[in-house]
Coordinates of N, CA and C in Angstrom, one line a residue:
X1 N 7.8 12.2 22.4 CA 7.3 13.1 21.2 C 6.1 13.1 21.6
X2 N 5.4 14.4 21.0 CA 4.0 15.1 21.3 C 3.2 14.0 20.5
X3 N 1.7 13.7 21.5 CA 0.8 13.0 20.9 C 0.6 13.0 19.7
X4 N 0.1 14.3 19.4 CA -0.3 15.3 17.7 C 0.2 15.7 16.8
X5 N 1.6 15.7 17.2 CA 2.8 16.2 15.9 C 2.7 15.3 15.0
X6 N 2.5 16.5 13.8 CA 2.8 16.1 12.7 C 3.8 17.1 11.7
X7 N 4.9 16.5 11.0 CA 5.6 17.5 10.4 C 4.8 17.5 9.1
X8 N 5.4 19.0 8.5 CA 4.6 18.9 7.0 C 5.9 19.2 6.2
X9 N 6.9 18.7 6.6 CA 8.3 18.9 5.6 C 8.6 17.6 4.9
X10 N 10.1 17.7 4.1 CA 10.0 16.1 3.9 C 11.1 16.1 4.6
X11 N 10.8 15.5 6.0 CA 11.8 15.0 6.8 C 12.0 14.2 7.0
X12 N 12.8 13.5 7.9 CA 12.7 12.0 8.2 C 13.5 12.0 10.0
X13 N 12.9 10.8 10.6 CA 13.2 10.5 11.8 C 14.0 9.3 12.1
X14 N 14.9 9.3 12.7 CA 15.8 8.0 12.8 C 14.4 7.1 13.7
X15 N 14.8 5.5 13.6 CA 14.0 4.8 13.9 C 14.7 3.8 14.8
X16 N 16.0 3.6 14.2 CA 17.1 2.5 14.4 C 18.1 2.8 14.7
X17 N 19.0 2.5 16.1 CA 20.4 2.6 16.6 C 21.4 1.9 15.4
X18 N 20.6 0.4 14.8 CA 21.5 0.0 14.1 C 21.5 0.5 12.5
X19 N 22.7 0.8 12.2 CA 22.6 1.4 10.6 C 22.0 0.8 9.2
X20 N 21.8 -0.2 9.5 CA 21.8 -1.6 8.4 C 20.1 -1.4 8.8
X21 N 19.6 -1.8 9.8 CA 18.3 -1.6 10.1 C 17.7 -0.5 9.5
X22 N 18.1 1.0 10.1 CA 17.7 2.1 9.4 C 17.8 2.1 8.0
X23 N 18.5 1.7 7.6 CA 18.9 1.7 6.1 C 17.9 1.1 5.2
X24 N 17.2 -0.4 5.9 CA 16.3 -0.9 5.5 C 14.8 -0.3 5.4
X25 N 14.7 0.5 6.5 CA 13.5 1.5 6.7 C 13.1 2.6 5.5
X26 N 14.2 2.9 4.8 CA 14.2 3.8 3.7 C 14.3 3.5 2.3
X27 N 13.5 4.0 1.5 CA 13.3 3.5 0.3 C 13.4 4.7 -1.0
X28 N 13.8 4.9 -2.1 CA 13.0 5.7 -3.0 C 12.1 5.1 -3.6
X29 N 11.0 6.1 -3.8 CA 9.7 6.0 -4.6 C 9.7 4.3 -5.7
X30 N 11.2 4.9 -6.6 CA 10.9 4.2 -7.3 C 11.5 2.6 -7.2
X31 N 11.9 2.0 -6.2 CA 12.3 0.7 -6.1 C 11.3 -0.5 -6.5
X32 N 10.3 -0.1 -5.9 CA 8.9 -0.9 -5.8 C 8.5 -1.3 -8.0
X33 N 9.2 -0.3 -8.4 CA 9.0 -0.6 -9.8 C 10.3 -1.4 -10.4
X34 N 11.1 -0.9 -9.9 CA 12.2 -1.9 -10.3 C 12.2 -3.5 -10.0
X35 N 11.5 -3.6 -9.0 CA 11.6 -4.7 -7.7 C 10.3 -5.5 -8.5
X36 N 8.9 -5.2 -8.5 CA 8.1 -5.6 -9.2 C 7.4 -5.4 -10.4
X37 N 7.7 -5.4 -11.3 CA 7.3 -5.0 -12.9 C 8.3 -6.2 -12.9
X38 N 9.0 -6.8 -13.5 CA 9.5 -7.9 -13.6 C 8.9 -9.4 -13.2
X39 N 8.6 -9.2 -12.3 CA 7.5 -10.3 -11.2 C 6.4 -10.2 -11.5
X40 N 6.0 -9.0 -12.0 CA 4.2 -9.1 -12.5 C 4.6 -9.3 -13.8
X41 N 5.7 -9.1 -14.6 CA 5.8 -9.2 -16.5 C 6.0 -11.3 -16.5
X42 N 6.5 -11.6 -15.1 CA 6.8 -12.9 -14.9 C 5.7 -14.2 -14.7
X43 N 4.7 -13.3 -13.9 CA 3.7 -14.2 -13.7 C 2.8 -13.9 -15.0
X44 N 2.6 -12.9 -15.7 CA 1.8 -12.8 -17.0 C 2.4 -13.9 -17.7
X45 N 3.8 -13.8 -18.1 CA 4.4 -14.8 -18.9 C 3.6 -15.7 -18.6
X46 N 3.7 -16.4 -17.1 CA 3.6 -17.8 -17.2 C 2.2 -17.8 -17.6
X47 N 1.1 -17.2 -17.3 CA 0.1 -17.0 -17.6 C -0.3 -17.5 -19.2
X48 N 0.2 -16.4 -19.9 CA 0.0 -16.6 -21.1 C 0.9 -17.3 -22.5
X49 N 2.1 -17.9 -21.7 CA 3.0 -18.9 -22.9 C 3.0 -20.3 -22.1
X50 N 3.2 -20.2 -21.1 CA 3.2 -21.6 -20.4 C 1.7 -22.1 -20.2
X51 N 0.8 -21.4 -19.8 CA -0.4 -22.2 -19.1 C -1.6 -21.9 -20.3
X52 N -1.3 -21.1 -21.3 CA -2.1 -21.0 -22.5 C -3.8 -21.0 -21.9
X53 N -4.1 -20.1 -20.7 CA -4.9 -19.8 -20.4 C -5.9 -18.6 -21.8
X54 N -7.5 -19.1 -21.4 CA -8.3 -18.4 -22.6 C -8.4 -17.2 -22.1
X55 N -8.7 -16.3 -22.6 CA -8.2 -14.6 -22.6 C -9.2 -14.0 -21.8
X56 N -10.6 -14.5 -22.0 CA -11.5 -13.9 -20.7 C -11.3 -14.5 -19.6
X57 N -10.5 -15.9 -19.2 CA -10.2 -16.4 -18.0 C -9.2 -15.6 -17.6
X58 N -7.9 -15.2 -18.5 CA -6.9 -14.4 -18.1 C -7.6 -13.5 -17.4
X59 N -8.2 -12.3 -18.4 CA -8.7 -11.2 -17.7 C -9.5 -11.1 -16.6
X60 N -9.9 -12.1 -16.3 CA -11.4 -12.2 -15.2 C -10.6 -12.3 -14.2
X61 N -9.3 -13.2 -14.1 CA -8.3 -13.6 -12.9 C -7.5 -12.0 -12.6
X62 N -6.7 -11.7 -13.5 CA -6.1 -10.4 -13.4 C -7.3 -9.6 -12.3
X63 N -8.1 -9.2 -12.9 CA -9.6 -7.8 -12.4 C -9.4 -8.5 -11.4
X64 N -9.8 -10.0 -10.7 CA -9.8 -10.4 -9.2 C -8.6 -10.4 -8.7
X65 N -7.8 -10.4 -9.3 CA -6.4 -9.7 -8.3 C -6.4 -8.5 -7.8
X66 N -7.0 -7.7 -8.9 CA -7.0 -6.0 -8.6 C -8.2 -6.1 -7.1
X67 N -9.2 -6.5 -7.3 CA -10.1 -6.4 -6.6 C -9.5 -6.9 -5.0
X68 N -9.2 -8.0 -5.5 CA -8.7 -8.8 -4.0 C -7.3 -8.0 -3.2
X69 N -6.8 -7.0 -4.0 CA -5.3 -6.3 -3.6 C -6.2 -5.4 -2.9
X70 N -7.5 -4.4 -3.6 CA -7.8 -3.2 -2.9 C -8.9 -3.6 -1.8
X71 N -9.3 -5.1 -1.3 CA -9.6 -5.3 -0.3 C -8.9 -5.6 1.1
X72 N -7.4 -6.0 0.5 CA -6.3 -6.4 1.2 C -5.8 -5.0 1.7
X73 N -5.5 -4.1 0.7 CA -5.2 -2.6 1.1 C -6.2 -1.8 1.9
X74 N -7.2 -2.3 1.8 CA -8.1 -1.2 3.1 C -8.1 -2.1 4.2
X75 N -8.0 -3.5 4.5 CA -8.1 -3.9 5.7 C -6.7 -4.4 6.3
X76 N -5.8 -4.2 5.5 CA -4.5 -4.0 6.3 C -4.1 -2.8 6.8
X77 N -4.3 -1.6 6.0 CA -4.5 0.0 6.8 C -5.7 0.1 7.9
X78 N -6.3 -0.5 7.9 CA -7.4 -0.4 8.9 C -7.1 -1.4 9.8
X79 N -7.4 -2.3 9.5 CA -6.9 -3.1 11.1 C -5.5 -4.0 11.3
X80 N -4.8 -3.5 10.9 CA -3.3 -3.8 10.9 C -2.2 -2.7 11.4
X81 N -2.0 -1.7 10.0 CA -1.8 -0.6 10.5 C -2.1 0.9 11.6
X82 N -3.4 0.5 11.4 CA -4.0 1.4 12.4 C -4.3 0.7 14.0
X83 N -4.1 -0.5 14.1 CA -3.7 -1.2 15.5 C -3.0 -1.1 16.5
X84 N -3.4 0.0 17.5 CA -2.1 0.4 18.5 C -2.6 -0.6 19.8
X85 N -1.3 -1.3 20.0 CA -1.2 -2.0 21.3 C -1.2 -1.3 22.3
X86 N -1.3 -1.7 23.5 CA -1.3 -1.0 24.8 C 0.1 -1.3 25.5
X87 N 1.1 -2.0 24.7 CA 2.5 -2.3 25.4 C 3.2 -1.2 25.1
X88 N 4.0 -0.9 25.5 CA 5.1 -0.2 25.0 C 6.0 -1.0 23.7
X89 N 5.8 -2.1 24.3 CA 7.1 -2.5 22.6 C 6.0 -2.6 21.5
X90 N 4.7 -3.0 21.9 CA 3.4 -2.8 20.5 C 3.7 -1.7 20.0
X91 N 3.5 -0.1 20.7 CA 3.7 1.0 20.7 C 4.5 1.5 19.9
X92 N 5.7 0.7 20.2 CA 7.0 0.9 19.2 C 7.2 0.5 17.9
X93 N 6.3 -0.8 17.6 CA 6.4 -1.8 16.7 C 5.2 -0.9 15.6
X94 N 4.0 -0.4 16.1 CA 3.3 0.6 15.6 C 3.6 1.8 14.9
X95 N 4.5 2.2 15.7 CA 5.4 3.8 15.5 C 5.7 3.2 13.9
X96 N 6.7 2.1 14.2 CA 7.7 1.8 13.2 C 6.9 1.3 11.8
X97 N 5.8 0.5 11.9 CA 5.1 0.3 10.9 C 4.3 1.0 10.1
X98 N 4.0 1.8 10.8 CA 3.0 3.2 10.3 C 2.9 4.6 10.8
X99 N 2.9 4.5 12.6 CA 3.1 5.5 13.2 C 3.9 6.6 12.5
X100 N 5.1 6.7 12.3 CA 6.0 7.3 11.6 C 5.5 8.3 10.5
X101 N 4.7 7.3 10.1 CA 4.1 8.1 8.6 C 2.9 9.0 9.1
X102 N 2.4 9.1 9.9 CA 1.2 9.8 10.2 C 2.0 11.3 11.2
X103 N 3.4 11.1 11.7 CA 3.7 11.9 12.4 C 4.6 12.7 11.1
X104 N 5.3 12.2 10.3 CA 5.9 12.4 8.9 C 5.7 12.1 7.9
X105 N 4.3 12.8 7.5 CA 3.6 12.1 6.2 C 4.0 13.0 4.5
X106 N 4.6 13.8 5.1 CA 5.7 14.0 4.0 C 7.0 13.3 3.4
X107 N 7.4 12.7 4.4 CA 8.7 11.8 4.4 C 8.9 11.4 3.1
X108 N 9.8 11.7 2.2 CA 9.6 10.9 1.0 C 10.1 9.9 0.7
X109 N 11.0 9.4 2.0 CA 11.6 8.0 1.8 C 11.2 6.8 2.6
X110 N 9.8 7.4 3.4 CA 9.4 6.1 3.7 C 7.7 6.7 3.5
X111 N 7.3 6.6 2.2 CA 6.2 6.5 1.8 C 5.7 5.2 0.5
X112 N 6.2 4.4 0.4 CA 6.2 3.6 -0.4 C 6.7 1.9 0.4
X113 N 6.3 0.9 0.3 CA 7.0 0.0 1.2 C 8.0 0.1 0.8
X114 N 9.0 -0.1 1.9 CA 10.6 -0.9 1.6 C 10.6 -2.4 1.3
X115 N 11.3 -2.9 0.2 CA 11.6 -4.5 -0.4 C 11.4 -5.1 0.8
X116 N 12.2 -4.6 2.2 CA 12.3 -5.4 3.8 C 11.1 -5.8 3.7
X117 N 10.1 -4.9 4.0 CA 8.9 -5.3 4.7 C 7.6 -5.9 3.4
X118 N 7.8 -5.4 1.8 CA 7.2 -5.9 0.9 C 7.0 -7.0 0.8
X119 N 8.1 -7.9 0.3 CA 8.6 -8.7 -0.5 C 8.2 -10.2 0.6
X120 N 8.1 -10.0 2.2 CA 7.9 -11.2 2.3 C 6.3 -11.3 3.0
X121 N 5.8 -10.1 2.9 CA 4.2 -9.8 2.5 C 3.7 -10.6 1.4
X122 N 4.6 -10.5 0.3 CA 4.1 -10.6 -0.9 C 4.4 -12.2 -1.4
X123 N 5.0 -12.7 -0.8 CA 5.5 -14.2 -0.7 C 4.6 -14.8 0.2
X124 N 4.1 -14.8 1.4 CA 3.0 -15.0 2.0 C 1.9 -15.2 1.6
X125 N 1.4 -13.5 0.4 CA 0.2 -13.6 0.0 C 0.2 -14.7 -1.3
X126 N 1.5 -15.3 -1.9 CA 1.4 -15.8 -3.3 C 0.9 -17.2 -2.4
X127 N 2.0 -17.7 -1.4 CA 1.7 -18.9 -0.7 C 0.3 -19.4 -0.3
X128 N -0.4 -18.5 0.0 CA -1.5 -18.3 0.4 C -2.9 -18.8 -1.4
X129 N -2.4 -17.9 -1.7 CA -3.4 -17.9 -2.8 C -2.7 -19.0 -4.1
X130 N -1.6 -19.7 -3.8 CA -1.1 -20.4 -4.5 C -1.6 -21.8 -3.9
X131 N -2.2 -21.7 -2.5 CA -2.7 -23.1 -2.2 C -4.4 -23.2 -2.2
X132 N -4.9 -22.0 -2.5 CA -6.6 -21.8 -3.3 C -6.3 -22.0 -4.2
X133 N -6.0 -21.3 -5.6 CA -6.0 -21.2 -6.3 C -5.1 -22.4 -7.6
X134 N -4.1 -23.1 -6.8 CA -3.3 -23.7 -7.5 C -2.1 -23.2 -8.4
X135 N -1.1 -23.6 -9.3 CA -0.4 -22.7 -10.1 C -0.5 -22.3 -11.5
X136 N -1.6 -23.1 -12.0 CA -2.1 -22.3 -13.2 C -2.7 -21.0 -12.9
X137 N -3.8 -21.2 -11.9 CA -4.8 -19.6 -11.8 C -3.9 -18.5 -11.1
X138 N -3.3 -19.5 -10.1 CA -2.3 -18.1 -9.4 C -1.7 -17.1 -10.2
X139 N -1.1 -17.7 -11.4 CA -0.4 -16.9 -12.4 C -1.1 -15.3 -12.6
X140 N -2.2 -15.7 -13.2 CA -2.7 -14.1 -13.9 C -3.3 -13.4 -12.7
X141 N -3.9 -14.7 -11.4 CA -4.4 -13.7 -10.0 C -3.0 -12.7 -9.6
X142 N -1.7 -13.4 -9.8 CA -0.9 -12.5 -8.9 C -0.5 -11.1 -10.0
X143 N -0.6 -11.6 -11.1 CA -0.4 -10.3 -11.8 C -1.2 -9.2 -11.7
X144 N -2.4 -9.4 -11.3 CA -3.4 -8.5 -11.0 C -2.9 -8.0 -9.4
X145 N -3.0 -8.9 -8.7 CA -2.8 -8.6 -7.0 C -1.6 -7.4 -7.1
X146 N -0.3 -7.8 -7.7 CA 0.9 -7.5 -8.0 C 0.9 -5.9 -8.3
X147 N 0.2 -5.9 -9.6 CA -0.3 -4.6 -9.9 C -1.4 -3.6 -9.5
X148 N -2.2 -4.0 -8.3 CA -3.1 -3.4 -7.8 C -2.0 -3.0 -6.7
X149 N -1.4 -3.7 -6.3 CA -0.2 -3.1 -5.0 C 0.7 -2.1 -5.4
X150 N 1.3 -2.2 -6.6 CA 2.1 -1.4 -7.2 C 1.4 0.0 -7.4
X151 N 0.0 -0.4 -7.7 CA -0.7 1.2 -8.1 C -0.9 1.8 -6.9
X152 N -0.9 0.9 -5.9 CA -1.5 1.9 -4.5 C 0.2 2.4 -3.7
X153 N 1.0 2.0 -4.3 CA 2.4 2.0 -3.4 C 2.6 3.5 -4.5
X154 N 2.6 3.5 -5.6 CA 2.9 5.0 -6.4 C 1.6 6.2 -6.1
X155 N 0.4 5.7 -5.9 CA -0.4 6.7 -5.8 C -0.3 6.8 -4.3
X156 N 0.6 6.3 -3.4 CA 0.7 6.6 -1.8 C 1.7 8.2 -2.0
X157 N 2.8 7.5 -2.8 CA 3.9 8.6 -3.2 C 3.1 10.2 -3.5
X158 N 2.2 9.7 -5.0 CA 2.0 10.8 -5.5 C 0.7 11.7 -4.8
X159 N 0.0 11.4 -4.2 CA -0.8 12.4 -3.4 C -0.1 13.1 -2.5
X160 N 1.1 12.5 -1.4 CA 2.0 13.2 -0.9 C 3.2 14.3 -1.6
X161 N 3.0 14.0 -2.8 CA 4.4 15.0 -3.5 C 4.1 15.4 -4.7
X162 N 3.1 14.9 -5.3 CA 2.5 15.3 -7.1 C 1.5 16.4 -6.7
X163 N 1.5 17.6 -7.6 CA 0.5 18.5 -7.7 C -0.6 17.4 -8.6
X164 N -1.8 17.8 -7.9 CA -2.9 16.6 -8.9 C -3.9 17.8 -9.8
X165 N -4.2 17.5 -11.1 CA -4.5 18.5 -11.6 C -6.3 18.1 -12.1
X166 N -6.3 16.7 -12.5 CA -7.6 16.3 -12.9 C -8.3 15.9 -11.4
X167 N -10.0 16.2 -12.0 CA -10.4 15.4 -10.9 C -10.6 14.7 -10.3
X168 N -10.5 13.0 -10.8 CA -10.3 11.8 -10.3 C -8.9 11.9 -9.3
X169 N -7.7 12.1 -9.7 CA -6.3 12.1 -9.3 C -6.8 13.3 -7.6
X170 N -7.2 14.3 -8.2 CA -7.4 15.4 -6.8 C -8.5 15.0 -6.0
X171 N -9.4 13.9 -6.0 CA -10.6 13.3 -5.2 C -10.2 12.4 -4.6
X172 N -8.7 11.5 -5.0 CA -8.1 10.9 -4.4 C -7.1 11.3 -2.9
X173 N -6.7 12.2 -3.7 CA -5.8 12.8 -2.8 C -6.5 13.5 -2.0
X174 N -7.5 14.4 -2.1 CA -8.4 15.0 -1.1 C -8.8 13.7 0.3
X175 N -9.0 12.8 0.0 CA -9.8 11.6 0.7 C -8.5 10.8 0.9
X176 N -7.5 10.7 0.5 CA -6.5 10.8 1.8 C -5.4 11.7 2.8
X177 N -5.6 12.8 1.8 CA -5.3 13.8 3.0 C -6.1 14.0 4.3
X178 N -7.6 14.2 3.9 CA -8.6 14.1 5.6 C -8.1 12.8 5.8
X179 N -7.7 11.7 5.8 CA -7.1 10.5 6.7 C -6.5 11.2 7.5
X180 N -5.5 12.1 7.1 CA -4.3 12.7 7.5 C -4.5 13.6 8.9
X181 N -5.1 14.2 8.3 CA -5.8 15.5 8.7 C -6.8 15.9 9.4
X182 N -7.6 15.3 9.3 CA -8.9 15.6 9.5 C -9.5 14.1 10.3
X183 N -9.4 12.9 9.7 CA -9.8 12.0 10.8 C -9.2 10.6 10.4
X184 N -8.0 10.3 11.1 CA -7.4 9.1 10.9 C -8.2 7.6 10.9
X185 N -9.3 8.0 11.6 CA -10.1 6.6 11.7 C -11.1 6.5 10.8
X186 N -10.9 7.2 9.3 CA -11.7 6.9 8.8 C -10.7 7.0 7.5
X187 N -11.5 6.8 6.0 CA -10.4 7.1 5.0 C -9.2 5.9 4.8
X188 N -9.6 4.8 4.9 CA -8.4 3.7 5.1 C -8.0 3.3 3.7
X189 N -8.7 3.5 2.6 CA -8.5 3.0 1.0 C -7.5 4.5 0.7
X190 N -6.6 4.0 0.0 CA -5.6 5.1 -0.8 C -4.9 5.0 -1.9
X191 N -5.4 4.4 -2.3 CA -5.8 4.2 -4.5 C -7.0 4.1 -4.5
X192 N -8.0 4.0 -3.8 CA -9.2 4.0 -4.3 C -10.6 4.2 -2.8
X193 N -11.1 5.4 -2.8 CA -12.2 4.9 -1.8 C -13.2 3.9 -1.7
X194 N -13.2 3.5 -2.6 CA -14.4 2.5 -2.7 C -15.0 1.9 -1.0
X195 N -14.0 0.9 -0.6 CA -14.2 0.3 0.2 C -14.8 1.1 1.4
X196 N -13.9 2.4 2.0 CA -14.6 3.4 2.3 C -16.2 4.0 2.6
X197 N -16.4 4.1 1.1 CA -17.9 3.9 0.7 C -18.9 2.8 1.1
X198 N -18.5 1.5 0.7 CA -18.8 0.4 0.6 C -19.3 -0.2 2.7
X199 N -18.4 0.2 2.9 CA -18.6 0.0 4.5 C -18.5 1.0 5.7
X200 N -18.6 2.1 5.0 CA -19.0 3.2 5.7 C -17.9 4.0 6.7
X201 N -16.7 4.1 6.1 CA -15.6 4.6 6.6 C -14.9 5.7 6.2
X202 N -16.2 6.2 5.0 CA -15.5 7.5 4.2 C -16.3 8.8 5.0
X203 N -15.7 9.7 4.4 CA -16.2 11.0 5.5 C -17.1 11.3 5.0
X204 N -17.7 11.7 5.8 CA -19.3 12.3 5.9 C -19.8 13.9 5.5
X205 N -20.7 14.4 5.5 CA -20.8 15.9 5.1 C -20.6 16.3 3.4
X206 N -21.3 17.7 3.2 CA -21.1 17.8 1.8 C -19.4 18.3 1.4
X207 N -18.5 18.3 2.3 CA -17.2 18.7 2.2 C -16.4 17.4 2.5
X208 N -16.9 16.4 2.7 CA -16.4 15.0 2.8 C -15.1 14.4 1.6

């Protein structure tokens, strides 16, 4: 495959010889909604009705979870998804996880994370934050964290396939399109460009 190949069609490429693995690599954009909204509501229920947290503490932890997700989104995209190993095996793994999206950015079946990837990551993050925050505070925190993730996934699909009209959504879409078509070494925030602006990986110039 040519190094700089980019398809602008809603088309896909086969990545696995095994039919089951191939099927697991594709997902309709609505699937994360069905998977994670019940989980988010379950965490919120625990925080409100089982642990009876004060309102301001509840809101603060939810907001903190959203903020920490935005940091995780930036870090994962920049340092994990865009890390290109030198070995052939490493490059193949990179293509499976993210390279395929840059070659086929309009592939509607590979725009949101399939549960085969997102669920193990969610469990790892939950165990990490459970160890840090404990069983009471982790509930509202994960409510915000998973809400942030869901917003990211839906935003990612929307900027590739929906027509944007408001200035807010157009700004987010243009930011991500520049990551694909101008400079993939910049613009790592998908749902928000805030960390690109803070860290210095935003697009420079008047027409950034």
